[in-house]
């Protein structure tokens, strides 16, 4: 399956979530790429859209190879791959430096995207977490654990595509996982989109201003 855009992927995921429409769900997206997906789901389900701000921590010398990730929470939710820590002999000083750098970027994005807007209340709610795709699963794992700490009644991970390895890793982190496509091997998420631009901050802000909750 090749999607034209992230928005088309969001529409596709939303069609598999229509039964949730009357259950007052909250939709959470991972910026930046997950936001267009989340917008379409939120529209379809007449639901509010929020964000889970999370940053990947790469191995030394290769930032794209995920060693772990950190998500916004109090305190922040840090997940690390112990096998990679040992294999690359990553010093604790490196982790602390990368953690500080990631938290600084998370704080910048929070101020820019959300400003003084209060966070959505998740306790006792049905929460749907989404992204444009999952390769390693590091950022989604941190996001799921950060959300779980807010005690939602039910936590659903819903994505257009993901690697089977990542899904196996995440299976016990959500109450339900909905993944429409599981190509093997996955390769890169962007390979499954005809249009896969790097979203800019202003595009995310504009998307968040899109009215999601429709009149009854």
XYZ file of C-alpha atoms in Angstrom:
216
model
C 0.000 0.000 0.000
C 1.328 3.418 -0.982
C -0.399 6.486 0.471
C -0.572 9.750 -1.386
C -0.061 11.726 1.816
C -0.180 11.546 5.596
C -3.696 12.919 5.479
C -4.843 10.058 3.279
C -3.254 7.662 5.760
C -5.165 9.373 8.561
C -8.433 8.977 6.672
C -7.669 5.284 6.189
C -6.949 4.747 9.886
C -10.069 6.701 10.844
C -12.257 4.333 8.824
C -11.128 1.536 11.128
C -12.028 3.525 14.253
C -15.600 4.597 13.513
C -16.980 2.477 16.368
C -15.224 4.841 18.801
C -17.099 7.936 17.663
C -19.706 7.829 20.425
C -17.187 7.044 23.168
C -15.692 10.551 23.561
C -12.142 9.580 22.579
C -9.096 11.803 22.828
C -6.641 11.654 19.900
C -2.924 12.139 20.554
C -0.385 12.533 17.761
C 3.405 12.461 17.704
C 4.803 15.601 16.054
C 5.674 16.354 13.531
C 4.658 13.649 11.054
C 1.852 12.182 13.117
C -0.099 15.434 13.298
C -1.705 15.291 9.813
C -2.724 11.699 10.565
C -4.164 12.727 13.908
C -6.105 15.621 12.396
C -8.015 13.302 10.081
C -8.763 10.822 12.871
C -9.937 13.605 15.171
C -12.234 14.999 12.474
C -13.767 11.604 11.762
C -14.350 10.810 15.431
C -15.471 14.290 16.473
C -12.657 14.272 19.010
C -10.111 16.702 20.461
C -6.540 16.439 19.210
C -3.526 16.692 21.477
C 0.179 15.975 21.245
C 2.720 13.723 22.880
C 6.060 15.457 22.527
C 8.839 12.923 22.205
C 12.396 12.856 20.869
C 14.562 10.015 19.679
C 18.005 9.438 21.188
C 20.378 8.015 18.604
C 23.515 5.968 19.078
C 26.813 7.913 19.123
C 27.698 8.950 15.590
C 24.328 7.954 14.108
C 21.376 9.982 15.365
C 18.923 8.119 13.120
C 19.677 4.743 14.735
C 17.455 4.807 17.809
C 19.094 3.947 21.084
C 15.945 5.062 22.870
C 13.624 8.022 23.264
C 12.305 10.478 25.797
C 8.735 11.768 26.080
C 7.304 14.787 27.839
C 5.960 13.856 31.267
C 6.587 14.729 34.904
C 9.202 13.376 35.291
C 10.110 12.746 31.636
C 9.610 9.196 30.326
C 12.960 7.799 29.175
C 13.234 4.426 27.440
C 16.539 2.893 26.361
C 17.520 -0.257 24.503
C 19.774 -2.122 26.942
C 21.174 -4.391 24.228
C 22.295 -1.410 22.155
C 23.690 0.328 25.228
C 25.920 -2.673 25.815
C 26.766 -3.304 22.164
C 27.878 0.292 21.543
C 29.338 0.717 25.030
C 27.443 3.967 25.428
C 28.682 5.976 28.428
C 26.173 7.418 30.892
C 27.554 10.889 30.195
C 26.405 10.555 26.565
C 22.886 9.583 27.642
C 22.654 12.514 30.040
C 23.876 14.975 27.399
C 21.455 13.658 24.760
C 18.606 13.612 27.277
C 19.228 17.284 28.112
C 19.361 18.207 24.426
C 16.139 16.314 23.705
C 14.297 17.894 26.640
C 15.355 21.347 25.480
C 13.823 20.668 22.053
C 10.668 19.235 23.648
C 10.316 22.399 25.738
C 10.793 24.553 22.641
C 8.120 22.650 20.741
C 5.709 22.725 23.670
C 5.994 26.510 23.915
C 5.632 26.920 20.143
C 2.871 24.382 19.446
C 0.813 24.579 22.622
C 1.771 27.814 24.343
C -0.216 28.188 27.555
C -2.949 25.839 26.332
C -3.786 23.381 29.140
C -3.124 19.712 28.401
C -6.051 17.469 27.569
C -7.321 15.494 30.551
C -6.642 11.810 29.892
C -7.543 10.148 33.178
C -10.482 7.809 32.690
C -10.708 8.618 28.974
C -10.429 6.513 25.856
C -7.148 7.602 24.234
C -5.991 6.898 20.675
C -2.291 7.449 20.005
C -1.167 7.780 16.392
C 1.814 8.492 14.143
C 2.520 8.313 10.401
C 4.274 4.959 10.806
C 6.517 2.984 13.129
C 10.003 1.784 12.218
C 11.902 0.895 15.419
C 9.147 1.852 17.845
C 11.390 3.765 20.268
C 9.500 7.055 20.189
C 6.086 5.372 20.272
C 7.152 3.243 23.237
C 8.149 6.334 25.223
C 4.903 8.051 24.207
C 2.713 5.118 25.230
C 4.372 4.870 28.618
C 4.054 8.618 29.193
C 0.347 8.467 28.348
C -0.228 5.366 30.471
C 1.025 7.265 33.503
C -1.977 9.575 33.122
C -4.342 6.638 33.740
C -6.540 6.532 30.641
C -9.435 4.080 30.814
C -8.253 2.520 27.544
C -5.213 3.197 25.378
C -5.298 2.331 21.687
C -2.343 2.602 19.315
C -3.618 3.172 15.763
C -1.207 3.637 12.845
C -1.269 3.163 9.069
C 1.878 1.020 8.957
C 4.593 -0.449 11.133
C 7.324 -3.053 11.174
C 6.383 -6.401 12.687
C 9.359 -6.184 15.031
C 8.165 -2.854 16.424
C 4.606 -4.117 16.805
C 5.835 -7.120 18.775
C 7.724 -4.759 21.059
C 4.692 -2.523 21.579
C 1.965 -5.168 21.813
C 1.806 -5.135 25.615
C 2.121 -1.370 25.963
C -1.367 -0.578 24.625
C -4.755 -2.143 25.341
C -5.272 -2.524 21.602
C -3.038 -2.082 18.572
C -4.539 -1.269 15.179
C -2.044 -1.329 12.320
C -3.352 -1.405 8.771
C -0.188 -2.513 6.986
C 2.768 -4.561 8.209
C 5.290 -4.723 5.349
C 8.281 -6.945 5.940
C 10.921 -5.716 5.765
C 9.608 -2.217 6.384
C 12.619 -0.169 5.371
C 11.768 3.500 5.851
C 8.295 4.833 6.654
C 8.643 7.469 3.944
C 8.871 4.777 1.256
C 5.126 4.170 1.682
C 4.114 7.752 0.885
C 4.175 9.537 -2.458
C 4.348 12.839 -0.563
C 6.419 12.691 2.618
C 7.855 16.163 3.248
C 9.521 17.125 6.500
C 6.840 19.164 8.250
C 7.846 22.567 9.549
C 6.807 24.068 12.858
C 4.380 26.512 11.270
C 2.631 23.672 9.436
C 2.119 21.836 12.728
C 0.722 24.979 14.337
C -1.684 25.478 11.430
C -2.853 21.876 11.650
C -3.484 22.192 15.379
C -5.690 25.186 14.702
C -7.905 23.084 12.411
C -11.275 22.587 14.107
C -11.556 18.888 14.861
C -14.742 18.599 16.877
C -17.718 18.914 14.573
C -21.199 20.097 15.561
C -23.494 17.230 16.592
